[in-house]
C-alpha positions as a Markdown table, in Angstrom:
| # | Residue | x | y | z |
|---|---|---|---|---|
| 1 | Met | 33.2 | 23.8 | 9.4 |
| 2 | Arg | 29.8 | 23.7 | 11.1 |
| 3 | His | 27.8 | 24.0 | 7.8 |
| 4 | Leu | 29.3 | 21.0 | 6.7 |
| 5 | Arg | 27.8 | 18.8 | 9.6 |
| 6 | Thr | 24.5 | 19.6 | 8.0 |
| 7 | Val | 25.4 | 18.0 | 4.7 |
| 8 | Pro | 24.3 | 14.5 | 5.4 |
| 9 | Ala | 20.5 | 15.6 | 7.1 |
| 10 | Ala | 20.4 | 17.7 | 3.3 |
| 11 | Val | 21.0 | 15.2 | 1.8 |
| 12 | Gly | 18.6 | 12.5 | 3.1 |
| 13 | Leu | 15.8 | 15.2 | 2.7 |
| 14 | Ala | 16.5 | 15.8 | -0.9 |
| 15 | Val | 16.1 | 12.2 | -2.0 |
| 16 | Leu | 12.7 | 11.9 | 0.5 |
| 17 | Thr | 11.7 | 15.0 | -1.4 |
| 18 | Leu | 12.9 | 13.3 | -5.0 |
| 19 | Val | 11.3 | 9.8 | -4.4 |
| 20 | Leu | 8.0 | 11.7 | -3.0 |
| 21 | Ala | 7.6 | 13.8 | -6.6 |
| 22 | Ile | 8.7 | 11.0 | -8.4 |
| 23 | Gly | 6.1 | 8.9 | -6.8 |
| 24 | Leu | 3.3 | 11.2 | -7.3 |
| 25 | Leu | 3.8 | 12.9 | -10.4 |
| 26 | Leu | 5.0 | 9.4 | -12.8 |
| 27 | Pro | 1.5 | 8.2 | -12.9 |
| 28 | Trp | 0.1 | 11.7 | -14.2 |
| 29 | Ile | 2.7 | 11.8 | -16.5 |
| 30 | Ala | 2.1 | 8.5 | -18.0 |
| 31 | Ser | -1.4 | 8.9 | -17.5 |
| 32 | Ala | -1.6 | 12.2 | -19.5 |
| 33 | Thr | 0.7 | 10.1 | -22.5 |
| 34 | Ala | -1.9 | 7.0 | -22.5 |
| 35 | Asp | -4.1 | 6.2 | -25.2 |
| 36 | Glu | -7.7 | 8.2 | -25.8 |
| 37 | Arg | -10.9 | 6.3 | -25.2 |
| 38 | Gln | -11.5 | 3.6 | -27.9 |
| 39 | Thr | -15.1 | 4.2 | -29.6 |
| 40 | Ser | -15.6 | 0.3 | -28.4 |
| 41 | Ala | -15.0 | -1.0 | -24.9 |
| 42 | Thr | -12.0 | -4.1 | -24.5 |
| 43 | Ile | -11.5 | -6.6 | -22.2 |
| 44 | Pro | -8.2 | -8.0 | -20.9 |
| 45 | Asp | -8.0 | -11.8 | -21.3 |
| 46 | Arg | -6.1 | -11.7 | -17.7 |
| 47 | Leu | -7.5 | -9.3 | -14.8 |
| 48 | Pro | -4.8 | -7.7 | -12.6 |
| 49 | Asp | -3.4 | -9.8 | -9.9 |
| 50 | Tyr | -3.3 | -8.8 | -6.1 |
| 51 | Ser | -1.0 | -6.5 | -5.2 |
| 52 | Tyr | -0.1 | -3.9 | -2.6 |
| 53 | Leu | 1.3 | -1.1 | -4.8 |
| 54 | Thr | -2.1 | -0.6 | -6.8 |
| 55 | Gly | -3.1 | 3.3 | -6.1 |
| 56 | Pro | -6.1 | 4.6 | -5.3 |
| 57 | Val | -9.0 | 5.6 | -8.3 |
| 58 | Ser | -7.4 | 9.6 | -7.1 |
| 59 | Gly | -4.0 | 8.9 | -8.3 |
| 60 | Pro | -5.0 | 10.1 | -11.1 |
| 61 | Ala | -8.0 | 8.7 | -11.9 |
| 62 | Pro | -8.4 | 5.7 | -14.8 |
| 63 | Gly | -11.6 | 6.5 | -16.6 |
| 64 | Arg | -14.1 | 3.7 | -17.5 |
| 65 | Ala | -14.2 | 0.7 | -16.0 |
| 66 | Ile | -14.9 | -2.7 | -18.0 |
| 67 | Ala | -14.9 | -4.5 | -14.8 |
| 68 | Ile | -14.7 | -3.8 | -10.6 |
| 69 | Tyr | -14.6 | -7.0 | -7.9 |
| 70 | Gln | -13.3 | -7.1 | -4.6 |
| 71 | His | -9.9 | -9.4 | -4.5 |
| 72 | Gly | -9.2 | -11.1 | -0.8 |
| 73 | Phe | -11.3 | -12.0 | 1.8 |
| 74 | Met | -11.1 | -11.6 | 5.7 |
| 75 | Val | -8.1 | -9.4 | 7.0 |
| 76 | Glu | -5.2 | -11.2 | 8.3 |
| 77 | Phe | -1.5 | -10.5 | 8.6 |
| 78 | Leu | -0.6 | -8.6 | 5.5 |
| 79 | Asp | -3.9 | -9.7 | 3.7 |
| 80 | Phe | -6.5 | -6.6 | 3.3 |
| 81 | Pro | -9.4 | -7.2 | 0.9 |
| 82 | Gln | -9.2 | -4.5 | -1.9 |
| 83 | Ala | -12.1 | -3.2 | -3.8 |
| 84 | Val | -10.6 | -2.9 | -7.4 |
| 85 | Met | -11.8 | -2.0 | -10.7 |
| 86 | Val | -10.0 | -2.4 | -14.3 |
| 87 | Gly | -10.1 | -0.1 | -17.1 |
| 88 | Ala | -12.3 | -0.7 | -20.0 |
| 89 | Asp | -10.1 | 1.1 | -23.0 |
| 90 | Arg | -6.5 | 0.6 | -21.9 |
| 91 | Asp | -4.3 | -1.9 | -19.5 |
| 92 | Val | -5.3 | 0.1 | -15.7 |
| 93 | Thr | -6.1 | -0.7 | -12.3 |
| 94 | Arg | -7.3 | 1.2 | -9.4 |
| 95 | Arg | -8.5 | 0.7 | -5.7 |
| 96 | Met | -11.7 | 2.0 | -4.7 |
| 97 | Thr | -11.1 | 3.1 | -1.0 |
| 98 | Leu | -13.9 | 4.9 | -0.9 |
| 99 | Ala | -16.1 | 1.2 | -1.0 |
| 100 | Glu | -13.4 | -0.3 | 1.4 |
| 101 | Arg | -14.0 | 2.2 | 4.1 |
| 102 | Arg | -17.4 | 2.3 | 3.9 |
| 103 | Gly | -17.8 | -1.9 | 4.5 |
| 104 | Gly | -18.5 | -0.9 | 8.4 |
| 105 | Ala | -18.1 | -3.5 | 11.1 |
| 106 | Glu | -20.9 | -5.3 | 9.5 |
| 107 | Ala | -18.8 | -6.5 | 6.4 |
| 108 | Gln | -15.9 | -7.7 | 8.6 |
| 109 | Gly | -13.1 | -6.1 | 6.8 |
| 110 | Asp | -14.7 | -6.6 | 2.9 |
| 111 | Ala | -15.8 | -3.5 | 0.8 |
| 112 | Gly | -19.2 | -1.7 | 1.1 |
| 113 | Pro | -21.9 | -3.2 | -0.9 |
| 114 | Met | -21.0 | -1.3 | -4.6 |
| 115 | Ala | -22.8 | -1.2 | -7.9 |
| 116 | Leu | -21.1 | -1.0 | -11.4 |
| 117 | Ser | -23.2 | 1.6 | -13.5 |
| 118 | Pro | -23.7 | 0.1 | -17.3 |
| 119 | Asp | -21.6 | 2.6 | -18.8 |
| 120 | Gly | -18.9 | 1.8 | -16.7 |
| 121 | Thr | -18.1 | 5.4 | -15.7 |
| 122 | Thr | -19.7 | 5.5 | -11.9 |
| 123 | Val | -19.8 | 3.4 | -9.2 |
| 124 | Ala | -22.4 | 3.4 | -6.7 |
| 125 | Val | -21.4 | 2.5 | -2.6 |
| 126 | Gly | -23.9 | 2.2 | 0.3 |
| 127 | Val | -23.5 | 1.5 | 3.4 |
| 128 | Tyr | -24.8 | -1.6 | 5.9 |
| 129 | Asn | -25.5 | 0.2 | 8.6 |
| 130 | Ala | -25.7 | 4.2 | 9.3 |
| 131 | Asp | -27.8 | 6.6 | 11.4 |
| 132 | Glu | -28.5 | 8.7 | 8.1 |
| 133 | Pro | -27.4 | 6.3 | 5.0 |
| 134 | Thr | -26.3 | 7.7 | 2.1 |
| 135 | Leu | -25.4 | 6.5 | -1.3 |
| 136 | Ala | -22.0 | 7.5 | -2.8 |
| 137 | Leu | -21.4 | 7.6 | -6.2 |
| 138 | Leu | -17.8 | 7.8 | -7.2 |
| 139 | Asp | -16.7 | 9.0 | -10.7 |
| 140 | Leu | -14.3 | 6.8 | -12.1 |
| 141 | Thr | -13.5 | 9.4 | -15.1 |
| 142 | Ser | -12.6 | 12.0 | -12.5 |
| 143 | Gly | -12.4 | 10.8 | -9.2 |
| 144 | Arg | -14.5 | 12.9 | -7.4 |
| 145 | Thr | -17.6 | 11.3 | -5.0 |
| 146 | Arg | -21.1 | 12.7 | -4.6 |
| 147 | Thr | -23.2 | 11.9 | -1.7 |
| 148 | Tyr | -26.7 | 12.0 | -1.6 |
| 149 | Ala | -28.7 | 10.9 | 1.5 |
| 150 | Val | -31.6 | 8.1 | 1.1 |
| 151 | Glu | -35.1 | 8.1 | 2.8 |
| 152 | Ser | -35.6 | 6.2 | 6.0 |
| 153 | Gly | -33.8 | 3.1 | 6.6 |
| 154 | Arg | -30.2 | 2.4 | 8.4 |
| 155 | Ser | -28.6 | 0.8 | 5.4 |
| 156 | Ala | -28.3 | 2.0 | 2.0 |
| 157 | Val | -27.5 | -1.3 | -0.6 |
| 158 | Pro | -27.5 | -0.4 | -4.4 |
| 159 | Ile | -28.3 | -3.3 | -6.3 |
| 160 | Ala | -29.4 | -2.1 | -9.9 |
| 161 | Trp | -29.0 | 0.4 | -12.4 |
| 162 | Ser | -30.9 | 1.4 | -15.7 |
| 163 | Pro | -29.6 | 0.7 | -18.7 |
| 164 | Asp | -28.8 | 4.4 | -19.5 |
| 165 | Ser | -27.1 | 4.8 | -16.1 |
| 166 | Thr | -29.2 | 7.4 | -14.4 |
| 167 | Arg | -31.4 | 6.0 | -11.9 |
| 168 | Val | -30.0 | 3.5 | -9.2 |
| 169 | Ala | -32.1 | 0.9 | -7.5 |
| 170 | Tyr | -31.7 | 0.8 | -3.8 |
| 171 | Leu | -32.3 | -1.7 | -1.1 |
| 172 | Thr | -32.7 | -0.3 | 2.9 |
| 173 | Thr | -33.4 | -2.0 | 6.0 |
| 174 | Thr | -35.1 | -0.8 | 9.4 |
| 175 | Gly | -32.1 | -2.0 | 11.3 |
| 176 | Pro | -28.3 | -2.7 | 10.0 |
| 177 | Ala | -28.1 | -5.0 | 7.2 |
| 178 | Asn | -26.2 | -8.1 | 7.4 |
| 179 | Pro | -24.3 | -8.9 | 4.2 |
| 180 | His | -23.4 | -12.0 | 5.6 |
| 181 | Asn | -26.2 | -13.5 | 5.7 |
| 182 | Leu | -26.4 | -17.2 | 3.9 |
| 183 | Arg | -29.8 | -17.3 | 3.7 |
| 184 | Val | -31.4 | -14.7 | 1.7 |
| 185 | His | -28.7 | -12.1 | 1.7 |
| 186 | Val | -30.2 | -8.5 | 2.2 |
| 187 | Val | -34.4 | -8.0 | 2.2 |
| 188 | Gly | -35.3 | -4.4 | 2.7 |
| 189 | Gly | -37.5 | -1.9 | 1.2 |
| 190 | Leu | -37.1 | -0.6 | -2.3 |
| 191 | Gly | -35.7 | 3.1 | -3.0 |
| 192 | Met | -34.7 | 4.6 | -6.1 |
| 193 | Leu | -32.4 | 7.3 | -6.2 |
| 194 | Asp | -32.3 | 9.7 | -9.7 |
| 195 | Val | -28.8 | 10.4 | -10.2 |
| 196 | Gly | -29.4 | 13.9 | -12.3 |
| 197 | Thr | -31.2 | 15.2 | -9.5 |
| 198 | Gly | -29.7 | 13.7 | -6.9 |
| 199 | Lys | -33.0 | 13.0 | -5.3 |
| 200 | Ser | -35.0 | 9.6 | -4.5 |
| 201 | His | -38.1 | 8.0 | -3.4 |
| 202 | Arg | -39.1 | 4.7 | -2.0 |
| 203 | Tyr | -41.6 | 2.0 | -3.5 |
| 204 | Pro | -44.5 | 0.8 | -2.2 |
| 205 | Gly | -44.5 | -2.1 | -0.4 |
| 206 | Asp | -43.3 | -4.3 | 2.3 |
| 207 | Glu | -39.5 | -4.5 | 3.2 |
| 208 | Asp | -39.2 | -7.7 | 1.7 |
| 209 | Val | -37.5 | -6.7 | -1.8 |
| 210 | Trp | -34.9 | -9.3 | -2.6 |
| 211 | Ser | -33.2 | -8.0 | -6.2 |
| 212 | Val | -34.2 | -6.1 | -9.2 |
| 213 | Ala | -33.5 | -6.4 | -12.8 |
| 214 | Phe | -34.1 | -3.1 | -15.1 |
| 215 | Ser | -35.8 | -4.1 | -18.3 |
| 216 | Pro | -33.8 | -3.5 | -21.2 |
| 217 | Asp | -35.8 | 0.1 | -22.4 |
| 218 | Gly | -35.6 | 1.1 | -18.8 |
| 219 | Thr | -39.3 | 1.4 | -19.0 |
| 220 | Glu | -40.1 | -1.5 | -16.2 |
| 221 | Leu | -38.9 | -3.2 | -13.2 |
| 222 | Ala | -38.7 | -6.5 | -12.3 |
| 223 | Val | -39.0 | -6.7 | -8.3 |
| 224 | Gln | -38.3 | -10.1 | -6.7 |
| 225 | Arg | -39.5 | -10.3 | -3.2 |
| 226 | Leu | -39.6 | -13.2 | -0.9 |
| 227 | Gly | -42.6 | -14.7 | -2.0 |
| 228 | Ser | -43.2 | -13.5 | -5.7 |
| 229 | Leu | -41.4 | -12.0 | -8.4 |
| 230 | Gln | -43.5 | -8.9 | -10.1 |
| 231 | Val | -42.7 | -6.8 | -13.0 |
| 232 | Val | -43.7 | -3.4 | -12.1 |
| 233 | Gly | -43.9 | 0.7 | -13.8 |
| 234 | Pro | -42.2 | 3.8 | -13.1 |
| 235 | Asp | -44.4 | 4.4 | -10.3 |
| 236 | Gly | -44.3 | 0.9 | -8.7 |
| 237 | Glu | -47.5 | 0.1 | -9.9 |
| 238 | Thr | -48.0 | -4.0 | -10.8 |
| 239 | Leu | -47.8 | -4.6 | -14.1 |
| 240 | Arg | -48.1 | -8.5 | -14.0 |
| 241 | Thr | -46.7 | -11.3 | -11.5 |
| 242 | Leu | -44.6 | -13.8 | -13.2 |
| 243 | Asp | -44.5 | -17.6 | -12.0 |
| 244 | Ser | -41.2 | -19.1 | -10.5 |
| 245 | Leu | -40.3 | -21.8 | -8.9 |
| 246 | Pro | -40.7 | -21.5 | -5.1 |
| 247 | Gly | -37.4 | -20.5 | -3.1 |
| 248 | His | -36.3 | -18.9 | -6.7 |
| 249 | Arg | -34.7 | -15.2 | -6.8 |
| 250 | Leu | -34.0 | -13.0 | -9.8 |
| 251 | Asp | -30.9 | -13.8 | -10.8 |
| 252 | Gly | -28.8 | -10.3 | -9.9 |
| 253 | Pro | -28.9 | -6.6 | -12.0 |
| 254 | Asn | -28.9 | -8.3 | -15.5 |
| 255 | Ala | -31.4 | -11.0 | -15.2 |
| 256 | Trp | -33.2 | -9.2 | -18.1 |
| 257 | Ser | -32.4 | -10.9 | -21.4 |
| 258 | Pro | -31.9 | -7.5 | -24.0 |
| 259 | Asp | -34.8 | -8.6 | -26.5 |
| 260 | Gly | -37.1 | -8.2 | -23.3 |
| 261 | Ala | -38.0 | -11.9 | -23.6 |
| 262 | Leu | -36.3 | -13.7 | -20.4 |
| 263 | Leu | -35.5 | -13.1 | -16.6 |
| 264 | Ala | -33.1 | -15.6 | -15.5 |
| 265 | Thr | -33.5 | -16.7 | -11.5 |
| 266 | Thr | -31.4 | -18.8 | -9.8 |
| 267 | Ser | -31.9 | -21.3 | -7.1 |
| 268 | Arg | -29.8 | -20.0 | -4.6 |
| 269 | His | -28.3 | -23.6 | -3.0 |
| 270 | Pro | -30.7 | -25.8 | -4.0 |
| 271 | Asn | -31.0 | -28.7 | -1.6 |
| 272 | Cys | -27.5 | -28.6 | -0.8 |
| 273 | Tyr | -26.7 | -26.5 | 1.7 |
| 274 | Asp | -28.0 | -27.0 | 5.3 |
| 275 | Pro | -27.5 | -24.2 | 7.8 |
| 276 | Asp | -28.5 | -26.3 | 11.0 |
| 277 | His | -25.7 | -29.1 | 10.3 |
| 278 | Pro | -21.9 | -28.4 | 10.0 |
| 279 | Phe | -20.9 | -27.1 | 6.6 |
| 280 | Asp | -18.9 | -29.3 | 4.7 |
| 281 | Tyr | -17.7 | -27.6 | 1.9 |
| 282 | Ala | -16.7 | -31.2 | -0.5 |
| 283 | Ala | -20.4 | -32.2 | 0.4 |
| 284 | Glu | -21.8 | -29.2 | -0.8 |
| 285 | Tyr | -19.5 | -28.6 | -4.1 |
| 286 | Ala | -20.4 | -32.4 | -5.3 |
| 287 | Cys | -23.6 | -31.3 | -4.8 |
| 288 | Leu | -23.7 | -27.7 | -6.3 |
| 289 | Gln | -22.0 | -29.4 | -9.3 |
| 290 | Glu | -24.9 | -31.7 | -10.5 |
| 291 | Ala | -27.6 | -29.4 | -9.6 |
| 292 | Asp | -30.0 | -27.2 | -11.8 |
| 293 | Tyr | -29.1 | -23.0 | -10.9 |
| 294 | Thr | -29.9 | -20.8 | -13.6 |
| 295 | Phe | -33.4 | -20.4 | -14.4 |
| 296 | Phe | -35.1 | -18.6 | -16.9 |
| 297 | Val | -38.9 | -17.5 | -17.1 |
| 298 | Asp | -41.2 | -15.6 | -19.7 |
| 299 | Ala | -40.5 | -12.5 | -18.7 |
| 300 | Thr | -43.7 | -11.3 | -21.0 |
| 301 | Gly | -46.1 | -13.8 | -18.7 |
| 302 | Arg | -47.4 | -15.2 | -21.6 |
| 303 | Gly | -46.2 | -19.0 | -21.1 |
| 304 | Arg | -43.4 | -18.8 | -24.0 |
| 305 | Asp | -40.9 | -21.7 | -24.3 |
| 306 | Val | -37.6 | -20.8 | -22.8 |
| 307 | Pro | -34.2 | -22.2 | -22.5 |
| 308 | Ala | -33.3 | -25.5 | -20.5 |
| 309 | Ala | -31.5 | -24.9 | -16.4 |
| 310 | Leu | -28.5 | -24.1 | -16.3 |
| 311 | Ser | -26.0 | -26.2 | -13.6 |
| 312 | Tyr | -23.5 | -24.9 | -11.6 |
| 313 | Ala | -20.5 | -26.2 | -12.8 |
| 314 | Ala | -21.7 | -24.6 | -16.6 |
| 315 | Ser | -22.5 | -21.3 | -15.2 |
| 316 | Gly | -20.7 | -20.9 | -11.5 |
| 317 | Gly | -22.2 | -19.4 | -8.7 |
| 318 | Tyr | -21.8 | -15.6 | -9.4 |
| 319 | Gly | -24.9 | -14.5 | -11.4 |
| 320 | Ile | -25.3 | -13.7 | -14.9 |
| 321 | Leu | -22.9 | -10.5 | -15.7 |
| 322 | Gly | -24.3 | -9.6 | -19.1 |
| 323 | Trp | -25.5 | -10.6 | -22.2 |
| 324 | Thr | -23.6 | -10.3 | -25.2 |
| 325 | Gly | -26.6 | -10.8 | -27.6 |
| 326 | Asp | -30.4 | -12.1 | -26.4 |
| 327 | Arg | -28.9 | -15.9 | -26.1 |
| 328 | Glu | -25.5 | -15.8 | -25.0 |
| 329 | Val | -24.7 | -14.6 | -21.4 |
| 330 | Val | -21.1 | -14.0 | -19.4 |
| 331 | Val | -20.8 | -15.1 | -16.1 |
| 332 | Leu | -17.7 | -16.2 | -14.0 |
| 333 | Asp | -17.1 | -19.9 | -13.3 |
| 334 | Asp | -14.4 | -20.7 | -10.7 |
| 335 | Ala | -15.7 | -24.0 | -10.3 |
| 336 | Thr | -13.7 | -26.3 | -12.6 |
| 337 | Ala | -10.3 | -24.9 | -12.1 |
| 338 | Arg | -10.2 | -24.5 | -8.3 |
| 339 | His | -11.6 | -27.7 | -7.6 |
| 340 | Asn | -10.1 | -30.1 | -10.0 |
| 341 | Pro | -7.4 | -31.9 | -8.4 |
| 342 | Glu | -5.8 | -31.5 | -12.1 |
| 343 | Asp | -5.4 | -28.1 | -12.3 |
| 344 | Asp | -4.8 | -25.9 | -9.2 |
| 345 | Asp | -4.1 | -22.8 | -10.9 |
| 346 | Glu | -6.7 | -21.1 | -8.6 |
| 347 | Leu | -7.8 | -19.2 | -11.9 |
| 348 | Tyr | -11.5 | -17.8 | -12.4 |
| 349 | Arg | -12.8 | -17.7 | -15.3 |
| 350 | Val | -14.9 | -14.8 | -17.4 |
| 351 | Thr | -16.8 | -16.9 | -20.0 |
| 352 | Ala | -19.7 | -16.3 | -22.5 |
| 353 | Leu | -22.5 | -19.5 | -22.7 |
| 354 | Asp | -24.4 | -19.9 | -25.4 |
| 355 | Leu | -27.9 | -20.6 | -24.0 |
| 356 | His | -29.0 | -22.6 | -27.0 |
| 357 | Thr | -25.8 | -25.1 | -27.5 |
| 358 | Gly | -24.2 | -24.8 | -24.1 |
| 359 | Arg | -21.3 | -24.1 | -26.0 |
| 360 | Thr | -18.7 | -21.8 | -24.1 |
| 361 | Arg | -15.6 | -19.3 | -25.1 |
| 362 | Gly | -13.4 | -17.9 | -22.8 |
| 363 | Ile | -13.2 | -14.5 | -22.3 |
| 364 | Ser | -10.3 | -13.4 | -19.5 |
| 365 | Thr | -9.1 | -14.7 | -16.4 |
| 366 | Val | -8.6 | -13.7 | -13.1 |
| 367 | Asn | -6.0 | -15.5 | -10.4 |
| 368 | Gly | -7.7 | -16.0 | -6.9 |
| 369 | Asp | -5.2 | -17.8 | -5.1 |
| 370 | Gly | -5.5 | -18.5 | -1.5 |
| 371 | Asn | -6.7 | -15.8 | 0.6 |
| 372 | Phe | -7.1 | -13.9 | -2.3 |
| 373 | Gly | -10.2 | -14.7 | -3.5 |
| 374 | Ile | -12.9 | -12.9 | -5.5 |
| 375 | Gly | -16.7 | -11.4 | -4.6 |
| 376 | His | -18.9 | -9.0 | -5.8 |
| 377 | Phe | -17.8 | -9.5 | -9.2 |
| 378 | Gln | -19.4 | -6.9 | -12.1 |
| 379 | Leu | -18.9 | -5.9 | -15.5 |
| 380 | Ala | -20.3 | -3.0 | -16.7 |
| 381 | Ala | -23.2 | -4.3 | -18.7 |
| 382 | Gly | -23.6 | -2.2 | -21.2 |
| 383 | Leu | -20.2 | -2.3 | -23.0 |
| 384 | Val | -19.7 | -6.4 | -22.6 |
| 385 | Pro | -22.2 | -6.8 | -26.1 |
| 386 | Asp | -19.4 | -4.7 | -28.4 |
| 387 | Ala | -16.5 | -5.4 | -26.2 |
| 388 | Gln | -13.2 | -6.9 | -27.3 |
| 389 | Val | -11.0 | -9.3 | -25.9 |
| 390 | Arg | -7.3 | -7.5 | -25.9 |
| 391 | Glu | -4.1 | -9.3 | -24.5 |
| 392 | Ala | -3.3 | -7.6 | -21.4 |
| 393 | Gly | 0.1 | -6.1 | -20.4 |
| 394 | Gly | 1.8 | -4.6 | -17.5 |
| 395 | Phe | -1.4 | -2.6 | -15.9 |
| 396 | Asp | -0.8 | 1.0 | -15.2 |
| 397 | Arg | -1.7 | 1.0 | -11.0 |
| 398 | Gly | -1.5 | 4.4 | -10.4 |
| 399 | Arg | 0.4 | 6.3 | -7.4 |
| 400 | Trp | 1.6 | 4.0 | -4.4 |
| 401 | Pro | -0.9 | 4.2 | -1.9 |
| 402 | Ala | 0.3 | 7.1 | 0.9 |
| 403 | Pro | 1.5 | 4.9 | 3.5 |
| 404 | Leu | 3.9 | 3.1 | 0.6 |
| 405 | Leu | 4.8 | 5.7 | -1.1 |
| 406 | Gly | 5.5 | 8.1 | 2.4 |
| 407 | Gly | 7.0 | 4.8 | 3.5 |
| 408 | Ala | 9.3 | 4.1 | 0.8 |
| 409 | Ala | 10.4 | 8.0 | 0.4 |
| 410 | Leu | 11.2 | 7.4 | 4.5 |
| 411 | Leu | 13.2 | 4.5 | 4.0 |
| 412 | Ala | 15.2 | 6.2 | 1.3 |
| 413 | Gly | 16.1 | 9.2 | 2.8 |
| 414 | Gly | 17.3 | 7.6 | 5.7 |
| 415 | Val | 19.8 | 5.8 | 3.8 |
| 416 | Ala | 20.9 | 8.4 | 2.0 |
| 417 | Phe | 21.3 | 10.5 | 4.8 |
| 418 | Leu | 23.1 | 7.6 | 6.8 |
| 419 | Leu | 25.7 | 7.1 | 3.3 |
| 420 | Ala | 26.2 | 10.9 | 3.4 |
| 421 | Arg | 27.8 | 11.0 | 7.3 |
| 422 | Val | 29.8 | 7.8 | 6.8 |
| 423 | Val | 31.2 | 9.9 | 3.8 |
| 424 | Met | 31.9 | 13.0 | 5.7 |
| 425 | Arg | 33.3 | 11.3 | 8.2 |
| 426 | His | 35.7 | 9.3 | 6.4 |
| 427 | Arg | 37.1 | 12.3 | 3.8 |
| 428 | Pro | 40.4 | 13.5 | 3.7 |
| 429 | Arg | 41.6 | 15.9 | 6.6 |
| 430 | Arg | 44.1 | 18.6 | 6.4 |
| 431 | Asp | 45.3 | 20.9 | 9.3 |
| 432 | Arg | 43.3 | 23.8 | 9.0 |
| 433 | Arg | 45.2 | 25.9 | 11.4 |
| 434 | Pro | 49.2 | 25.8 | 10.1 |
| 435 | Glu | 49.9 | 29.4 | 11.1 |
| 436 | Leu | 49.8 | 28.4 | 14.6 |
| 437 | Val | 53.3 | 26.2 | 14.5 |
| 438 | Gly | 55.9 | 28.7 | 16.2 |
| 439 | Gln | 53.7 | 31.2 | 17.2 |
| 440 | Ala | 54.0 | 31.0 | 20.6 |
| 441 | Gly | 57.6 | 30.0 | 21.1 |
| 442 | Leu | 56.8 | 26.8 | 20.3 |
| 443 | Glu | 59.0 | 24.6 | 17.8 |
| 444 | Pro | 57.9 | 22.0 | 15.5 |
| 445 | Ala | 57.5 | 18.4 | 17.2 |
| 446 | Thr | 60.6 | 15.9 | 16.1 |
| 447 | Asp | 61.0 | 12.2 | 16.4 |
| 448 | Gly | 63.4 | 11.1 | 19.1 |
| 449 | Leu | 65.5 | 12.9 | 21.5 |
């Protein structure tokens, strides 16, 4: 009968629909049954490996993050950099496709500029080049995004959050920002976005701000300009100018110690990188291993004693990620593991380092094998002091990315369609019209004469 011919198509469509339904609904069911948020955040002892199956923040929302980073560099065959987050309360990871989309041509395949709030709930994502630059705030607890225009400029690069996660400091430039400038990275005018009101304003001064860090109470802001390190008040007025070594810069948004006494600075690549000569990684690395890299400045300006400088080998080249106490910092160290001939595990290590004794303790690791290196690594600094290390299990990666889920559904539906056709073609047949035999004077056929 004619309707039987539609059976294979119906079977294929049913299987396709079933795969899509399972792929879309199962992550939501798993998320609904996950443990509730704990009072204190935790960090897994092993961060998730690179995976094509990691889904977006929107499906379903993962909750607050303990870490964000870019996994992978450069776009190659089947190799796409991912901006990922790792949960602070359970083994969950998601891709922040918002950051990946906002990278632009200037990023050369990398994610756009992003900054994780100290409470781990929000990621500020900027742009390197736009006629009307904006800052987008991605809420990890809901998956929703809010977008705010910023004053003037062609870029909006978030560089620091206030300790209470209510304000975002950003840089804006008169032309497209260049995230791959090895000399100074991004330098521009300083602006501030109030998350509550959605309003932004520019600080007075030239377009020469390099990096900033909020004081522990959020009332002051350390501002690194190309020629000076200053502490300014809420309105941008200079409160004091600090002594720092020439060529040094403020070591990122977590440079200020919890007790307000220290500011960390870095010498970038001191006397090791010469942009006017061919790049020699082995020679540069050997130089860096011995070079002092992270230096400390008296934040009060009163000439108090400060800890000794840290070498690149001790602190890594990623800046201070947070403080567990007044004199213990957290760093990302890839120096030993990735270049020691006796240790080729390609692991980056999140490490706590005591500034007084130099002792270290391991916290977590993340695999950076091959092109899947680690960049833009950040911790939720407000969660770090009380965070406990947890044993990592299998990571909840959410729903599959739409292209993979759609492709898997089409493949499963196609296979089901073909199998159904084979079954229908080879099903047992019988004569459906036996009454015709002999009706027109015909005799049944016989064998032989």
